[in-house]
mmCIF file of C-alpha atoms in Angstrom:
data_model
loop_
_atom_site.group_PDB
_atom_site.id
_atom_site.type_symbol
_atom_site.label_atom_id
_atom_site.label_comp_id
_atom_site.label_asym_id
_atom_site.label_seq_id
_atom_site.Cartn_x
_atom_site.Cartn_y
_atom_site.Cartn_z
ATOM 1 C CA UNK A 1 0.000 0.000 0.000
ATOM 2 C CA UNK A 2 1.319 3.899 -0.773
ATOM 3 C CA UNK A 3 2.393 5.662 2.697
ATOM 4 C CA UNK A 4 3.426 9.002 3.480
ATOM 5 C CA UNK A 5 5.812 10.445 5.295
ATOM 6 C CA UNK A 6 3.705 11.650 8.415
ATOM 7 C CA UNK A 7 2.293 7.728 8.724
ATOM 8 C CA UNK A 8 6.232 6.509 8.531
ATOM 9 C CA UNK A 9 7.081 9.122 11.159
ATOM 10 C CA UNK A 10 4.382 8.694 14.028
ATOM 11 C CA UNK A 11 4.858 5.023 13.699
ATOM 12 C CA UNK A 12 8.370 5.118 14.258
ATOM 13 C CA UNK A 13 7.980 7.395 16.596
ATOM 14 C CA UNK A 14 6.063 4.820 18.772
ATOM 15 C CA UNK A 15 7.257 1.948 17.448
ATOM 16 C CA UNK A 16 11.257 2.217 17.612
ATOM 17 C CA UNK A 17 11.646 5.315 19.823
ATOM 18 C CA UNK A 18 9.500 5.210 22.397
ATOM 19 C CA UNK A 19 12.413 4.071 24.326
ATOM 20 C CA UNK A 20 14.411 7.531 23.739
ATOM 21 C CA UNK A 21 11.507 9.765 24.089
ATOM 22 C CA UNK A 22 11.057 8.482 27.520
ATOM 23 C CA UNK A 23 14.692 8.350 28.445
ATOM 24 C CA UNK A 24 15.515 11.987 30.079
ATOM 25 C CA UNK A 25 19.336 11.594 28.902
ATOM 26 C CA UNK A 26 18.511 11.289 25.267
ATOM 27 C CA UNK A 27 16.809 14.072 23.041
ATOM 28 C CA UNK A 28 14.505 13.522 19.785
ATOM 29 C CA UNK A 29 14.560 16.089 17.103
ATOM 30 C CA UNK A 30 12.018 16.218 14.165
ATOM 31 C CA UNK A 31 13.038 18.072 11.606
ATOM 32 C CA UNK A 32 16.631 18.965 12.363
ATOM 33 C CA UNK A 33 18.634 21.425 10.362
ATOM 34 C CA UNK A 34 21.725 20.992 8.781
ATOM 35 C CA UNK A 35 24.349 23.137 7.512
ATOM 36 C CA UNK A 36 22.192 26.002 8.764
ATOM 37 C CA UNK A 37 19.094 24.970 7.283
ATOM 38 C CA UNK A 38 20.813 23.447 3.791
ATOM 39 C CA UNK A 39 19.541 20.766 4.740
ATOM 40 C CA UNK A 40 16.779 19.089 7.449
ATOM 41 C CA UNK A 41 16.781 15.419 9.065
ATOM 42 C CA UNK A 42 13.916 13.789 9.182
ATOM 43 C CA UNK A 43 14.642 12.521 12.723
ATOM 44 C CA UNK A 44 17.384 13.125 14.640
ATOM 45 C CA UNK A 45 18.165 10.842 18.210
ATOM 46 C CA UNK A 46 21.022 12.318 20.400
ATOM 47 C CA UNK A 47 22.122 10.316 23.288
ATOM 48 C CA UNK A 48 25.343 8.075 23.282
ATOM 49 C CA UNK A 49 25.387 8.237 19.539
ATOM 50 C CA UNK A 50 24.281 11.151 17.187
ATOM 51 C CA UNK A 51 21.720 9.291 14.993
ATOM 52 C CA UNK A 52 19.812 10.416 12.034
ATOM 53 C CA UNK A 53 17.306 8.726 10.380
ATOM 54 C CA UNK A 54 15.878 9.576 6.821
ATOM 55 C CA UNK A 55 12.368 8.697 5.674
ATOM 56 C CA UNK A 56 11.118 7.710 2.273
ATOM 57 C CA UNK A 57 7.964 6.906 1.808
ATOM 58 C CA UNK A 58 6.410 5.056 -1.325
ATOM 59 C CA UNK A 59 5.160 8.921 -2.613
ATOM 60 C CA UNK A 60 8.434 10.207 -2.052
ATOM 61 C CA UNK A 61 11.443 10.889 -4.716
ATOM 62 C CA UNK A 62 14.758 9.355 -4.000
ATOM 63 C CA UNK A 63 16.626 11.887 -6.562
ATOM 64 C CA UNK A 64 17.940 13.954 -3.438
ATOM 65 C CA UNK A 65 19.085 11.138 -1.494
ATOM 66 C CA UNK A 66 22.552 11.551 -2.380
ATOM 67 C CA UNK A 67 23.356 14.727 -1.877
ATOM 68 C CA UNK A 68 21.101 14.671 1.753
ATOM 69 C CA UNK A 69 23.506 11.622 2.486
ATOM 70 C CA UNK A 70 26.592 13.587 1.696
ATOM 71 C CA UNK A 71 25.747 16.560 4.012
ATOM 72 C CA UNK A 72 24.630 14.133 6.772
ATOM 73 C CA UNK A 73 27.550 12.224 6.615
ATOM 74 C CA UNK A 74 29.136 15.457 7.440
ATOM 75 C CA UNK A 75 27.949 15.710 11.306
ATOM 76 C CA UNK A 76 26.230 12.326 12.173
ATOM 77 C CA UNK A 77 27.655 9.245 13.348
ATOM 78 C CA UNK A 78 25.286 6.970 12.312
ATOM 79 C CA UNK A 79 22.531 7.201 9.483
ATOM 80 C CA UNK A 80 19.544 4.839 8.916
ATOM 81 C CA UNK A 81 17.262 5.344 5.554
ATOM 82 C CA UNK A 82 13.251 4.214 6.661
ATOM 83 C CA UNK A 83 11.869 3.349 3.083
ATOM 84 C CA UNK A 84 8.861 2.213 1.840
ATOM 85 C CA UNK A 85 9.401 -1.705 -0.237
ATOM 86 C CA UNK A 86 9.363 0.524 -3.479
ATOM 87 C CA UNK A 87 12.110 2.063 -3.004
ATOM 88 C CA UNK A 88 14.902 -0.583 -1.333
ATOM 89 C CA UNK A 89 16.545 -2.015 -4.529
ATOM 90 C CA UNK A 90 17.474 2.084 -5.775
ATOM 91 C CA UNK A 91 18.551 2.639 -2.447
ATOM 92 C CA UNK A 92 20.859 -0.296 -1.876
ATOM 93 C CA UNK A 93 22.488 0.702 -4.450
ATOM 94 C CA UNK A 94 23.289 3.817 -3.718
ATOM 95 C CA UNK A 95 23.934 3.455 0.156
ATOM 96 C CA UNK A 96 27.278 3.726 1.895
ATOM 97 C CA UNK A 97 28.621 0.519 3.146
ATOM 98 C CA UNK A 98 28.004 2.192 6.816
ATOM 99 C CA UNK A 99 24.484 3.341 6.726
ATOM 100 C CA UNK A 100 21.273 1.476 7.982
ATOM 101 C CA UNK A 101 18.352 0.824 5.971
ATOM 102 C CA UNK A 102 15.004 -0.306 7.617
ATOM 103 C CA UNK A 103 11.882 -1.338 5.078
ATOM 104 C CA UNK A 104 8.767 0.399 6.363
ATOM 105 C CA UNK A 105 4.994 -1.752 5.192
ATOM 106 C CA UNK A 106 1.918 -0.233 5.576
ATOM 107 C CA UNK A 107 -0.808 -3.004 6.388
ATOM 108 C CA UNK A 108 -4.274 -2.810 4.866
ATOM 109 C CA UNK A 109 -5.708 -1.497 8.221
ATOM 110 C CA UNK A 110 -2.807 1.603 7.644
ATOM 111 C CA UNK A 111 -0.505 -0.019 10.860
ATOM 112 C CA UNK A 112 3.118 0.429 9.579
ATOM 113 C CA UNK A 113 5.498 -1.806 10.508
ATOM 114 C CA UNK A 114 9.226 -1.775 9.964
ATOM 115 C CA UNK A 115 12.217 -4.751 9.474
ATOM 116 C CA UNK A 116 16.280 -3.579 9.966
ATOM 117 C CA UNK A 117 17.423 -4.734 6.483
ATOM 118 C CA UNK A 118 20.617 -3.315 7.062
ATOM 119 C CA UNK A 119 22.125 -1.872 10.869
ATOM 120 C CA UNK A 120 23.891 1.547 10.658
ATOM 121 C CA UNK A 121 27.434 1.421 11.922
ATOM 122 C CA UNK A 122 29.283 4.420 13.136
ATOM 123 C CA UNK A 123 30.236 6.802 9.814
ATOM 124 C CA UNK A 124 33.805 7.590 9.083
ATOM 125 C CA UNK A 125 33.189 10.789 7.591
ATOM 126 C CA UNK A 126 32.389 13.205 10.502
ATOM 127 C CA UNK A 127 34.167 16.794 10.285
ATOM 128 C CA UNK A 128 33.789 19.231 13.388
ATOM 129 C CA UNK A 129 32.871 22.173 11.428
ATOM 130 C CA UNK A 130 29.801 20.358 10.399
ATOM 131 C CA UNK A 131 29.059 19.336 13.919
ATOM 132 C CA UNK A 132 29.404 22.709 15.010
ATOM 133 C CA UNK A 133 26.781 24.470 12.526
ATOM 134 C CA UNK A 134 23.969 22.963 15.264
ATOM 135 C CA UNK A 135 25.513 25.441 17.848
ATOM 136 C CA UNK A 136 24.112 28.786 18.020
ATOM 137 C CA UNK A 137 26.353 31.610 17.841
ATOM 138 C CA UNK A 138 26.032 31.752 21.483
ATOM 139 C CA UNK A 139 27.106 28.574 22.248
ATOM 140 C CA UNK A 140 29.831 28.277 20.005
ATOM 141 C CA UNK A 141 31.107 31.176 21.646
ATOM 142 C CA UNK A 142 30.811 29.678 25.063
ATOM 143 C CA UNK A 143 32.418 26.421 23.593
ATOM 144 C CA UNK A 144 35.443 28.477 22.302
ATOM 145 C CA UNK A 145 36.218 30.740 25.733
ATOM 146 C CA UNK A 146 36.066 26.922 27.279
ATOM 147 C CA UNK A 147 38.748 25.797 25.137
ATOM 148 C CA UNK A 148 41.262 28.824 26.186
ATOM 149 C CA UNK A 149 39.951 30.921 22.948
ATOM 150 C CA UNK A 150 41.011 34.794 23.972
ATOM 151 C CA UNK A 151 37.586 36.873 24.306
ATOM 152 C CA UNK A 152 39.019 39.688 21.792
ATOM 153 C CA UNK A 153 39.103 36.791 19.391
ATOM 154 C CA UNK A 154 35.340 36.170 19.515
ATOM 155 C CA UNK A 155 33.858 39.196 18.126
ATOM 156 C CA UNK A 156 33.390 37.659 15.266
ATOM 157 C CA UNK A 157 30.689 36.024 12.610
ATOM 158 C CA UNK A 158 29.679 32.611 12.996
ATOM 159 C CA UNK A 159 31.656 31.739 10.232
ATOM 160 C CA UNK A 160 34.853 32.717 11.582
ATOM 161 C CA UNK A 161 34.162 31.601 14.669
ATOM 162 C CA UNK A 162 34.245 28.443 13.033
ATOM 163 C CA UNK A 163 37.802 28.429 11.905
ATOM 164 C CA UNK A 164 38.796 29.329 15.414
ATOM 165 C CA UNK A 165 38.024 25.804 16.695
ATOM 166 C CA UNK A 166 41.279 23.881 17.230
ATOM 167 C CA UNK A 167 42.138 20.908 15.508
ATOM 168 C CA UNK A 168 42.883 18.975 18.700
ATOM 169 C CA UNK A 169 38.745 19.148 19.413
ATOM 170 C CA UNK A 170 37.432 15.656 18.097
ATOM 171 C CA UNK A 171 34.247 14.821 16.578
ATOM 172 C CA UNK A 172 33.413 12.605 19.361
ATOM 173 C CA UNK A 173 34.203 15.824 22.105
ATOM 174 C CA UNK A 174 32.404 18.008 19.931
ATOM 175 C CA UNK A 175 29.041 16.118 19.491
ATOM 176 C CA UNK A 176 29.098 15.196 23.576
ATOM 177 C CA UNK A 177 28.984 19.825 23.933
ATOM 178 C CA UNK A 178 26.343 19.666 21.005
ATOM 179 C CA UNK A 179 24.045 16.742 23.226
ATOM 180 C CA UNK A 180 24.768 19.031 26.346
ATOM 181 C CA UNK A 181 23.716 22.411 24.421
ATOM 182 C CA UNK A 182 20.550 20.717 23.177
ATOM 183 C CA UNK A 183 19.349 19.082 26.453
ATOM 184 C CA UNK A 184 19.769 22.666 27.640
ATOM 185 C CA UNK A 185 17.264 23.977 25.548
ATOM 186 C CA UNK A 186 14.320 23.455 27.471
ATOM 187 C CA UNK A 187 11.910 24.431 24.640
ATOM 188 C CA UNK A 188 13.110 21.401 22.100
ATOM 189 C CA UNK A 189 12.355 18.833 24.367
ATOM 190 C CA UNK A 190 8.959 20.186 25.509
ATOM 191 C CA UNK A 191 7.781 20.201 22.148
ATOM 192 C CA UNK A 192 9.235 17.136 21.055
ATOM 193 C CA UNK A 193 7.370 15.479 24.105
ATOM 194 C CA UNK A 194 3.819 17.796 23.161
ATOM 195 C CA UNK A 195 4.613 16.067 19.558
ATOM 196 C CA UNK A 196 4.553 13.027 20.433
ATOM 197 C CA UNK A 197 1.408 13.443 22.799
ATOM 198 C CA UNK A 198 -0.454 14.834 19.857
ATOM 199 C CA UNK A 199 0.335 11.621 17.692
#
């Protein structure tokens, strides 16, 4: 049967992340930009891991799935396509060795139910200036005087800001100040909690 994104995404929701919603150490982002907005994550789970998951339902086009798996490869360490049955053979072929891919079936009463084809492992690709485009300008700031950055230094766009992050910062490091910044904003995770009470 055709699905659509919404039906992939509320069943998921339930269905596979229940677990993380009701976890208070993890975080659940729909709709999470990238690259300031270039690009936007379907679902995004931060807790140990940075995960992202991409949705394709049987109405969606899988033209842009490249290119959204080359900027997400940029700043997540795992990714996992969710794809309607039409769409796994294009897909496999196209999908880094690393990446997940779970099948999502819509039953004749509309239920969806999903099977891990392939499981995600963690991506080799990360690069900190990616990570750090989720910071605000704030935060990047704060993350910068932490590492020893000199205050004169930080008057700055966020794009130079940027460049002033030292190499010795790993992806890893940087991800575990992203998770902290985003538990911190208070307004995410209520309305990631009213969403899923609406569903």
């Amino acid at each position: 049967m055709e699905s659509r994104d919404i039906e992939i995404r509320q069943h998921f929701h339930k269905k596979r992340l229940q677990h993380f919603h009701d976890c208070p150490s993890t975080i659940v982002i729909d709709e999470l930009g990238v690259s300031h907005g270039k690009k936007r994550a379907d679902i995004a789970v931060l807790n140990g891991t940075f995960h992202c998951f991409e949705i394709k339902s049987s109405k969606d086009s899988i033209v842009r799935l490249p290119e959204q798996l080359s900027e997400y490869s940029k700043c997540f360490e795992k990714i996992s396509i969710i794809s309607a049955p039409n769409h796994i053979q294009k897909i496999m072929a196209i999908l880094p060795p690393w990446c997940g891919l779970i099948v999502a079936t819509k039953g004749a009463k509309g239920a969806v139910a999903f099977k891990t084809i392939k499981r995600p492992r963690k991506n080799p690709n990360l690069e900190v200036t990616a990570i750090a485009h989720f910071l605000w300008r704030k935060e990047i700031i704060e993350l910068l005087t932490t590492l020893g950055i000199e205050e004169k230094k930080l008057n700055q766009s966020r794009e130079r800001l940027y460049q002033l992050i030292p190499p010795t910062l790993t992806a890893q490091e940087l991800i575990q100040w992203v998770k902290n910044k985003f538990m911190s904003r208070e307004d995410w995770r209520v309305a990631s909690q009213q969403r899923l009470c609406d569903d």
